[in-house]
Short mmCIF file of C-alpha atoms and ligand atoms in Angstrom, two decimals:
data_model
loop_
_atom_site.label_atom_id
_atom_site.label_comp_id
_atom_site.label_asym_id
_atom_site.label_seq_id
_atom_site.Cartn_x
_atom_site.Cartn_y
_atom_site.Cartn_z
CA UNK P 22 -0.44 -95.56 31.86
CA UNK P 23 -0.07 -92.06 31.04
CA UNK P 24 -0.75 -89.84 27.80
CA UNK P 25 2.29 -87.75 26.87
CA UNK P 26 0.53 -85.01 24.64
CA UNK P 27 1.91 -82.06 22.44
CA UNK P 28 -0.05 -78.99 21.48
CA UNK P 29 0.10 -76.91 18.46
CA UNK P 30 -0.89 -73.27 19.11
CA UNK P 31 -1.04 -72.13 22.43
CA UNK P 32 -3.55 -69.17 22.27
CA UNK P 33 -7.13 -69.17 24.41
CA UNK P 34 -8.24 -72.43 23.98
CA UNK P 35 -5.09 -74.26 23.83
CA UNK P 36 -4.25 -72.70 27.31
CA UNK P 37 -7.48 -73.66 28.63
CA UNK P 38 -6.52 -77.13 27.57
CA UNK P 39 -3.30 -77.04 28.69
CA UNK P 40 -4.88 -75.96 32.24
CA UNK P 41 -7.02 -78.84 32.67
CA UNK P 42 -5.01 -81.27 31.64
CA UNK P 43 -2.40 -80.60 34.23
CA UNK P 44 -4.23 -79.48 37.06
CA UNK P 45 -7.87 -81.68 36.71
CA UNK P 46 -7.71 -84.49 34.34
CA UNK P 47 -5.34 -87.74 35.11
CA UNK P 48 -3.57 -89.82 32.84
CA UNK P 49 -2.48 -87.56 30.44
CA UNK P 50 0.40 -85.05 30.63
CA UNK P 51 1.71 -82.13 28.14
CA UNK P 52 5.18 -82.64 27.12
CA UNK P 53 5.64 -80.57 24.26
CA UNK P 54 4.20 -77.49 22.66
CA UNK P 55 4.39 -75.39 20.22
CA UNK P 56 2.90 -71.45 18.85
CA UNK P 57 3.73 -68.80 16.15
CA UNK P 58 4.61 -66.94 18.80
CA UNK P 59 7.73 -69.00 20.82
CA UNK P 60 8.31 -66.34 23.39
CA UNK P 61 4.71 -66.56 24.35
CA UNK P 62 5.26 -70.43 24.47
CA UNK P 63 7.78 -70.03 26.63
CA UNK P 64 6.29 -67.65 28.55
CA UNK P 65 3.06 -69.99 29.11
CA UNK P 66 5.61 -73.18 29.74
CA UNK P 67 7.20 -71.25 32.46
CA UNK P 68 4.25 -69.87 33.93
CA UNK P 69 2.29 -73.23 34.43
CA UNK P 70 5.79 -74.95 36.00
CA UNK P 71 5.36 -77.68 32.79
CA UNK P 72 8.24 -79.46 32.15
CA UNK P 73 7.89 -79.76 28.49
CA UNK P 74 10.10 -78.82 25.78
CA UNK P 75 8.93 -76.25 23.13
CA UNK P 76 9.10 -77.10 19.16
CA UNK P 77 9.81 -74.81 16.44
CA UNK P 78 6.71 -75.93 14.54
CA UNK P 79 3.65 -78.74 14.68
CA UNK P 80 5.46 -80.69 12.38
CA UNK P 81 8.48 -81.26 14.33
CA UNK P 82 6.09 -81.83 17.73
CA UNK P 83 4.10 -84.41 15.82
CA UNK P 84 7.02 -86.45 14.52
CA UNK P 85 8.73 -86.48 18.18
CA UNK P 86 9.48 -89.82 19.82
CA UNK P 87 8.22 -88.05 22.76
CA UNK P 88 4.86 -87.23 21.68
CA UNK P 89 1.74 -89.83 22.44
CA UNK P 90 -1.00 -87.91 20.97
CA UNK P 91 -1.83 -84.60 19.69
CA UNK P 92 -3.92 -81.61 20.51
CA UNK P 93 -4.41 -79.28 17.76
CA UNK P 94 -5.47 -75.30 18.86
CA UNK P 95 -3.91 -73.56 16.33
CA UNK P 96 -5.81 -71.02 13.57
CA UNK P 97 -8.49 -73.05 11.87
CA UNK P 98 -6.85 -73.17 8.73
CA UNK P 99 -3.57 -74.94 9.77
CA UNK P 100 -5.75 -77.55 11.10
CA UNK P 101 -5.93 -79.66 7.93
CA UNK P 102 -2.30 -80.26 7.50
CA UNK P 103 -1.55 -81.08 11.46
CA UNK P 104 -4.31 -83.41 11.59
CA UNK P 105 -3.27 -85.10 8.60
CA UNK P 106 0.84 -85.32 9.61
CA UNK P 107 -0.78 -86.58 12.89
CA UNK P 108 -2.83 -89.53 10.46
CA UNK P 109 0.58 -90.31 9.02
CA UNK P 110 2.68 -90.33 12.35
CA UNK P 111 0.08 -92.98 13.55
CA UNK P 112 -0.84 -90.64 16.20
CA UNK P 113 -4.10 -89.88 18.43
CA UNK P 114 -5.25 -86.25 17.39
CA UNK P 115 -7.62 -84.27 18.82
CA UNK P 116 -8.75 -81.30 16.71
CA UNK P 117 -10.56 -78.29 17.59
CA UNK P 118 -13.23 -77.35 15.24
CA UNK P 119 -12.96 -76.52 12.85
CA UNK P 120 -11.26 -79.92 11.49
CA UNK P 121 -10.76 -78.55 8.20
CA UNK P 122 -11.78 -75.22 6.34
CA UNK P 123 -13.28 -76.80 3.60
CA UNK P 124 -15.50 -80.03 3.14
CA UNK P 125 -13.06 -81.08 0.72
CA UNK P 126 -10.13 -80.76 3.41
CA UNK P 127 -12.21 -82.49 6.00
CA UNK P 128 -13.00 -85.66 3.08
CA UNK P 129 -8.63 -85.33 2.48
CA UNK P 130 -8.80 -86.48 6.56
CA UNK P 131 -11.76 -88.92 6.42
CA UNK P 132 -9.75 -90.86 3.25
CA UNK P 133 -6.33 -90.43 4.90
CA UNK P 134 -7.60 -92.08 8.31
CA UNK P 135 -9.74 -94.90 6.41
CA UNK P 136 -6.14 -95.76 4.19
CA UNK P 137 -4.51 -96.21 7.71
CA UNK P 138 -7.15 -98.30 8.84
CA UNK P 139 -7.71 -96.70 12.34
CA UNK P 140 -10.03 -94.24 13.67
CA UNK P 141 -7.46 -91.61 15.04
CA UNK P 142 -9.25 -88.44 15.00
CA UNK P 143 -11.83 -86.63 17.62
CA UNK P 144 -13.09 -83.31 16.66
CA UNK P 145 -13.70 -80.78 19.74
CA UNK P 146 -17.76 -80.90 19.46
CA UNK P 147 -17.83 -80.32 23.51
CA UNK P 148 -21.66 -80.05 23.63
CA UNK P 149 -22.03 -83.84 23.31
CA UNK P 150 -20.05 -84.36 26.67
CA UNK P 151 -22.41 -81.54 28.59
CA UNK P 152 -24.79 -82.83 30.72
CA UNK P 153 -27.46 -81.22 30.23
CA UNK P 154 -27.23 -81.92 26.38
CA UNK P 155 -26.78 -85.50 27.47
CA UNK P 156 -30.44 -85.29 29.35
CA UNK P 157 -31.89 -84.14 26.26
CA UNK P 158 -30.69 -86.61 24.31
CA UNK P 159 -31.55 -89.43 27.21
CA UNK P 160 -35.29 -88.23 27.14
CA UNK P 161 -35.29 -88.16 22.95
CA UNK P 162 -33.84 -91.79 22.91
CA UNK P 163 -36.20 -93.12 25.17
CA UNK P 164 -39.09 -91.88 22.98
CA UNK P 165 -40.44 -89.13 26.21
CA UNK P 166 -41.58 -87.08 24.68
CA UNK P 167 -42.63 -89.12 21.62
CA UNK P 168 -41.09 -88.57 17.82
CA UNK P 169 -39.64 -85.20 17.80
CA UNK P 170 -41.00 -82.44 15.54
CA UNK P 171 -39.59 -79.11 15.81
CA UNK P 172 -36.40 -77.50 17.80
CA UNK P 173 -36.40 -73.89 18.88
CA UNK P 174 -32.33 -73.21 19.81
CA UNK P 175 -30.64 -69.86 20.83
CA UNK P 176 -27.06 -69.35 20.99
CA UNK P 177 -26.82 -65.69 22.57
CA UNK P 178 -23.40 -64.01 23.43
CA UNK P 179 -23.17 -61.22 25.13
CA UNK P 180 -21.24 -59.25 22.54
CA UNK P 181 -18.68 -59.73 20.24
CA UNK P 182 -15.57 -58.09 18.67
CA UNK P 183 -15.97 -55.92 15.78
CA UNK P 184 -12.99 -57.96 14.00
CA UNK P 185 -16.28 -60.62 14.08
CA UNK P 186 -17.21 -61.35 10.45
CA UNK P 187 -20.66 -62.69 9.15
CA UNK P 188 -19.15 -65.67 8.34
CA UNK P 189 -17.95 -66.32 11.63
CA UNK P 190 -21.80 -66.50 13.14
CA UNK P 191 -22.15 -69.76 11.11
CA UNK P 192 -18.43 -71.18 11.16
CA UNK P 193 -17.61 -70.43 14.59
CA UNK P 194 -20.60 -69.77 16.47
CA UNK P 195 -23.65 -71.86 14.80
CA UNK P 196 -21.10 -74.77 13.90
CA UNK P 197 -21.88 -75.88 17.91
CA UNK P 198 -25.63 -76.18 16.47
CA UNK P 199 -25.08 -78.07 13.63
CA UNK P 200 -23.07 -80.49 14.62
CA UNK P 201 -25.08 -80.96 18.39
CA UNK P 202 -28.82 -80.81 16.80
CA UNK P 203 -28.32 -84.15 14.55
CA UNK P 204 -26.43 -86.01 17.43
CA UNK P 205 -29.48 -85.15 19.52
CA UNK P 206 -31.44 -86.31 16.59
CA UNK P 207 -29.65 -89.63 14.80
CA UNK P 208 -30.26 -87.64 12.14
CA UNK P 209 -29.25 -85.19 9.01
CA UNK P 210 -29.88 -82.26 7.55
CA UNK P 211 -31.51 -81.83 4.35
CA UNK P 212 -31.86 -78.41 3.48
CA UNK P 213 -31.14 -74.84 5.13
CA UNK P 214 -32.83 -71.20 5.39
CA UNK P 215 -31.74 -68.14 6.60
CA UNK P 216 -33.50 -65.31 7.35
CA UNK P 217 -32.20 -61.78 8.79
CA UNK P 218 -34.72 -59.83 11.39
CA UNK P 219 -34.54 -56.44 12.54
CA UNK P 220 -30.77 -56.11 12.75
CA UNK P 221 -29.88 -55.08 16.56
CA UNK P 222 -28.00 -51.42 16.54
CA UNK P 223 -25.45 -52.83 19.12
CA UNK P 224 -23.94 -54.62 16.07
CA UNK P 225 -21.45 -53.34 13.79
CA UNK P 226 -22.57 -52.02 10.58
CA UNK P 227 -21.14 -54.71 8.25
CA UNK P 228 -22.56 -57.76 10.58
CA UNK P 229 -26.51 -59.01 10.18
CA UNK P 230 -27.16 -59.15 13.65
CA UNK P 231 -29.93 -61.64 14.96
CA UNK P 232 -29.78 -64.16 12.34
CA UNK P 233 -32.42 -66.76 12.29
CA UNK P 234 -31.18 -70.30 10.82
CA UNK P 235 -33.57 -73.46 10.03
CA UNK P 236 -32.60 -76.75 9.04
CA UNK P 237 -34.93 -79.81 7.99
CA UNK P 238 -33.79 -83.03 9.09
CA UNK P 239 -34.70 -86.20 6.73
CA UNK P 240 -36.63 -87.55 8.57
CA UNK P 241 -38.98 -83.56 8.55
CA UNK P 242 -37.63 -82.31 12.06
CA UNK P 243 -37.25 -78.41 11.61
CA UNK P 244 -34.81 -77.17 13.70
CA UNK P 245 -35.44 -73.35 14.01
CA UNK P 246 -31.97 -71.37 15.57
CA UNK P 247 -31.65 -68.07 16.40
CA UNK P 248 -28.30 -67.24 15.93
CA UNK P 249 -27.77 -63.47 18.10
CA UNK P 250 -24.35 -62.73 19.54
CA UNK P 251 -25.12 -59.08 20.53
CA UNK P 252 -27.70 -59.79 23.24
CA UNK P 253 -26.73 -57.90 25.87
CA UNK P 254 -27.58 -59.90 28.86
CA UNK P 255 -25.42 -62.89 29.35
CA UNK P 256 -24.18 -65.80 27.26
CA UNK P 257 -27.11 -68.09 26.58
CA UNK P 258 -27.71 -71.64 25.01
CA UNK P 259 -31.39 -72.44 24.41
CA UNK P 260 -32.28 -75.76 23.23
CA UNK P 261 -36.40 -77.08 23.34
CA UNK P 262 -37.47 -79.76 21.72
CA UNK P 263 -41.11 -79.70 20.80
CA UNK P 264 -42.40 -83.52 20.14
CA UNK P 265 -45.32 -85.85 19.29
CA UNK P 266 -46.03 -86.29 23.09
CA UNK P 267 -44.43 -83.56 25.40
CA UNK P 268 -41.73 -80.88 25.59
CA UNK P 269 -38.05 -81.44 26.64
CA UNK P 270 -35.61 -78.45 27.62
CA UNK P 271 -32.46 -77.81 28.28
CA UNK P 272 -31.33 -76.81 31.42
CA UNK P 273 -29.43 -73.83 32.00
CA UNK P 274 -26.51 -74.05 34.40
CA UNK P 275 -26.91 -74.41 38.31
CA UNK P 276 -27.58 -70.73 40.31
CA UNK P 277 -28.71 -69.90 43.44
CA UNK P 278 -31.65 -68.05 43.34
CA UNK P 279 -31.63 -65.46 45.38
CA UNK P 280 -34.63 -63.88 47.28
CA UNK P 281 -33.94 -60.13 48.59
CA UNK P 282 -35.35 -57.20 48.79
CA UNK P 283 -39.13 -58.24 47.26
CA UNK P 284 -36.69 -59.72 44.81
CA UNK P 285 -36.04 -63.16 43.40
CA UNK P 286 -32.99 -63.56 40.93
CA UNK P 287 -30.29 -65.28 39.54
CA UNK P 288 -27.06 -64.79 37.51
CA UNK P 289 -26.46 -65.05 34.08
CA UNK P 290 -23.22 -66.57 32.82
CA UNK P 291 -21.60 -64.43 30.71
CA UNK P 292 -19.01 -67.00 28.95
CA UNK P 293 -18.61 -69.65 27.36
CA UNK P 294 -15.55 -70.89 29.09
CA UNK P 295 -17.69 -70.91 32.42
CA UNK P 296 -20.46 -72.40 31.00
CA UNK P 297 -19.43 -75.47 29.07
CA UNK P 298 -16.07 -76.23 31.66
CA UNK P 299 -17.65 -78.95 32.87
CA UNK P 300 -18.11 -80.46 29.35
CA UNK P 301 -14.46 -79.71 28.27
CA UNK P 302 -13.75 -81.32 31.35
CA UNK P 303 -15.30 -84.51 30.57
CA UNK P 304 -14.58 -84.47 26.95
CA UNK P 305 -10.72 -83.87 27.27
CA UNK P 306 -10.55 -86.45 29.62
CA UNK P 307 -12.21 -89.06 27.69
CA UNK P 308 -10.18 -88.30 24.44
CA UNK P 309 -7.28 -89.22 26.95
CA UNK P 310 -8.90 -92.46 28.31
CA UNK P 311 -9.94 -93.28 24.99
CA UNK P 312 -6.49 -92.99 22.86
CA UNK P 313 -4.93 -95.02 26.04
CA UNK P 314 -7.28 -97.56 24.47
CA UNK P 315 -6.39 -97.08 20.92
CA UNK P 316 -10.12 -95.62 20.23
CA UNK P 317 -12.15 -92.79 19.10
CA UNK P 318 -15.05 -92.66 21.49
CA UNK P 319 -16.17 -89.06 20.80
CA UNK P 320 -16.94 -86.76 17.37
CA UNK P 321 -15.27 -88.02 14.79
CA UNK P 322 -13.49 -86.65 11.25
CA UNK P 323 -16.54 -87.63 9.28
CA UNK P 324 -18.39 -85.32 12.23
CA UNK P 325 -16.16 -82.97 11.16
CA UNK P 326 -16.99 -82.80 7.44
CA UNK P 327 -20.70 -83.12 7.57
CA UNK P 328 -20.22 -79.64 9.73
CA UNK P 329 -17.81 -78.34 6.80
CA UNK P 330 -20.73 -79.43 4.58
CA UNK P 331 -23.55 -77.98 6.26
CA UNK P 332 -21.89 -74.84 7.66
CA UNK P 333 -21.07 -73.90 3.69
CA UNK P 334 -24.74 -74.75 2.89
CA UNK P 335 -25.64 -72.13 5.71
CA UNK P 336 -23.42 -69.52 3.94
CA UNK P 337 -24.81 -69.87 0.93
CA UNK P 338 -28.41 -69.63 2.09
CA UNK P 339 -27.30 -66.47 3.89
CA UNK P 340 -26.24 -65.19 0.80
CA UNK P 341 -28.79 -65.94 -1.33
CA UNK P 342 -31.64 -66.02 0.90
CA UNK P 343 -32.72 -69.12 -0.53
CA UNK P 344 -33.44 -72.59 0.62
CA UNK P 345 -30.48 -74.38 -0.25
CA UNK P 346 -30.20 -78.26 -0.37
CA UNK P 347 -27.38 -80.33 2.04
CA UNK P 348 -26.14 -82.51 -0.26
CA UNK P 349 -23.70 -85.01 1.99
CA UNK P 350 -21.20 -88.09 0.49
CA UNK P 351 -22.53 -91.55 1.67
CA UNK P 352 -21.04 -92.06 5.45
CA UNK P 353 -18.36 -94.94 4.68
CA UNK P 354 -18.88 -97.62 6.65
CA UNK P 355 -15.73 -97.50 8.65
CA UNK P 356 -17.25 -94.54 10.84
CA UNK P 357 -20.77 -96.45 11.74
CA UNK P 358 -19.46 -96.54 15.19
CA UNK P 359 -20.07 -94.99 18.35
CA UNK P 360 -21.17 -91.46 18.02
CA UNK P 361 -22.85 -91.40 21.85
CA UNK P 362 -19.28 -90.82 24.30
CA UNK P 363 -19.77 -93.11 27.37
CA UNK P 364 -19.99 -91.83 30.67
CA UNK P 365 -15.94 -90.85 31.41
P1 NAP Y 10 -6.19 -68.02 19.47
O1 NAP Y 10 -6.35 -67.46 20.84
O2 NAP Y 10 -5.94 -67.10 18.33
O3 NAP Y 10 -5.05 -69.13 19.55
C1 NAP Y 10 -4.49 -69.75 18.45
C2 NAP Y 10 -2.99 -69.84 18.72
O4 NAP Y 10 -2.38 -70.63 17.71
C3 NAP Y 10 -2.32 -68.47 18.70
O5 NAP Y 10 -1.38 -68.38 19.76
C4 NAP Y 10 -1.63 -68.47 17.34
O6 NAP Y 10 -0.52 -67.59 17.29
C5 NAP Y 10 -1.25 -69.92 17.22
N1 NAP Y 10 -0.98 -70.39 15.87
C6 NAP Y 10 -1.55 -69.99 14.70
N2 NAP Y 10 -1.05 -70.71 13.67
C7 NAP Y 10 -0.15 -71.57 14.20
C8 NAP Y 10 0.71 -72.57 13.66
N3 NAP Y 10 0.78 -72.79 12.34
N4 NAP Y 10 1.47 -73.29 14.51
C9 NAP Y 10 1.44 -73.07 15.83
N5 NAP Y 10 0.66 -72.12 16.40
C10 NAP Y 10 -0.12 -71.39 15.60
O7 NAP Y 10 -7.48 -68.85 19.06
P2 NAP Y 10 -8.42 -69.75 20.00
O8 NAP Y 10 -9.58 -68.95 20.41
O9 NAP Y 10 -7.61 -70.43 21.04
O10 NAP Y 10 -8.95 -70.80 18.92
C11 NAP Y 10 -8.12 -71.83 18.40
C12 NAP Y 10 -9.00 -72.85 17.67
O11 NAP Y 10 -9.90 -73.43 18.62
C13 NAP Y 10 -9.88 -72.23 16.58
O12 NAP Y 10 -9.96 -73.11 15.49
C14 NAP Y 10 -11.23 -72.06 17.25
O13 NAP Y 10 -12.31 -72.13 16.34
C15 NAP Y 10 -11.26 -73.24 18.20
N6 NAP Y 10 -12.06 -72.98 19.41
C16 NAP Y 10 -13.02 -73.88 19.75
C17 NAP Y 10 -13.82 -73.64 20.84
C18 NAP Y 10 -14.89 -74.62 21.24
O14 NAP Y 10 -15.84 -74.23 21.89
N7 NAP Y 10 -14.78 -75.88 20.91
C19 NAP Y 10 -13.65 -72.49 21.63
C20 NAP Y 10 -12.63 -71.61 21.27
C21 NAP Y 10 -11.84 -71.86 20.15
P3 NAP Y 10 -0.77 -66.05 16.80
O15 NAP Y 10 -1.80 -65.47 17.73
O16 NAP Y 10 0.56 -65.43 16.93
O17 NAP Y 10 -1.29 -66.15 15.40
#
């Protein structure tokens, strides 16, 4: 059996997809596509020898007889309105984050997929597919290092554009935090603080640059994350859980290390593409193996809006400085499922 997928916006990440999914994964295939920008479609078509026919918009991909399931890359805001079309075509959609601008867009997904009765959604929170992430959350579930108190997380870029808002440090950077930290967990957030240090000169003027974010869980887990996409050195994810009875960390990715010249060393990665491949790998590949099955086996729409909900919390405590409560809507019952993606 084979997946014949369309994708809506063909920009970095869509590529990417679009790479993987023809030259690594199996069982799925892209057939269609579609961008703003159809010369650039073309253009991308042509240059990865795809045999797939190019749509004048999302809506028109969606709705084709010769579209399986859907992959949705395009701006974050036209996310809402693809997912949903994808809800009413009865079609698998997988959704790069975010799934919907606003809580209340993400809750206009989580009713429209509970009215069709079938989890159809997956939301593209890769970090729960990496494997060093998985580790973690092996050692926490087993009770290793006993109940878990506090974690200390960095997410460090090297640099960033100056077209790179405020905002964007909690929507597009720290969202990977929020939603990975309470699947680690089984937990939720509660409340939020954010504090500014010493603001780095490498940033530019109008961005707060490290920003230090902590969330309490309910069940009291603080979860203290330094937010700093300036750094300098390398692109770095930092995750250490401090618990009742040890001390679990993240690994950082394979490197040789290298002993020369009364030296020892070893690289940096400097992207996140490198990085977390591995994990888009696996997570693209089970979103295919999963809608084969008619399931959802990864993060789901209401994964989506308790991100929406907590990343506007974040903003608000940014912008007030205060500790601001995460108030979330009841999880319905139809998403108590699987929220741990099995080995693919
Ligand atoms: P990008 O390079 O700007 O690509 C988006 C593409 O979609 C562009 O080619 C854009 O065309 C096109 N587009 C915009 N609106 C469209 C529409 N209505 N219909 C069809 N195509 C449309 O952005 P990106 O970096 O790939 O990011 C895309 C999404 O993925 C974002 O939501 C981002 O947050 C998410 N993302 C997630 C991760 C992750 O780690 N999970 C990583 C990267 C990105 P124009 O350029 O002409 O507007």
């Amino acid at each position: 059996m084979e997946l014949k997928i369309g994708v809506i916006g063909i920009g970095a990440i869509g590529q990417d997809h679009m790479k993987r999914i023809t030259n690594t994964l199996s069982k799925g295939r892209v057939v269609a596509v579609t961008d703003v920008n159809r010369q650039q479609a073309k253009a991308i078509v042509d240059a990865f020898s795809l045999d797939a026919r190019i749509y004048e918009d999302g809506h028109q991909l969606i709705q084709s007889d010769e579209v399986d399931a859907v992959i949705v890359t395009s701006w974050g805001p036209t996310h809402e309105e693809y997912v949903l079309a994808a809800i009413e075509a009865n079609k698998p959609v997988f959704c790069e984050k975010p799934l919907a601008t606003t809580a209340e867009g993400c809750i206009r997904i989580v009713e429209a997929e509970m009215k069709k009765g079938k989890l159809l959604v997956q939301v593209g929170y890769m970090r729960r597919y990496d494997s060093g992430y998985r580790a973690l959350k092996q050692v926490l579930d087993e009770g290793q290092v006993g109940e878990p108190l506090i974690i200390h997380a960095a997410h460090r870029n090297q640099t960033v554009p100056d077209t790179y808002t405020g905002d964007m440090s909690i929507v597009d950077t720290f969202i990977h935090e929020i939603d990975v930290h309470r699947w680690l967990l089984n937990d939720e957030y509660v409340s939020v603080q954010v504090i500014a240090p010493k603001k780095t000169q490498q940033a530019a003027e109008h961005l707060q640059d490290p920003l230090i974010v902590i969330m309490k869980t309910q069940q009291g887990t603080i979860i203290n994350g330094e937010i700093f996409v300036h750094c300098q050195y390398g692109y770095d994810i930092q995750c250490q859980i401090v618990g009742e009875n040890g001390m679990a960390s993240l690994p950082d990715p394979a490197s040789v290390v290298l002993h020369s010249q009364a030296t020892r060393s070893t690289n940096i990665l400097t992207d996140w593409q490198h990085r977390f491949k591995a994990a888009y790998d696996e997570e693209l590949q089970d979103w295919i193996n999963s809608s084969l099955k008619g399931e959802v086996n990864g993060p789901t729409a209401w994964d989506g809006y308790v991100a929406a909900v907590t990343a506007d919390a974040c903003l608000k405590a940014k912008a007030t400085g205060e500790t601001t409560p995460i108030h979330l809507q009841e999880r319905p019952a139809f998403y108590h499922q699987s929220f741990v993606p099995e080995k693919v």
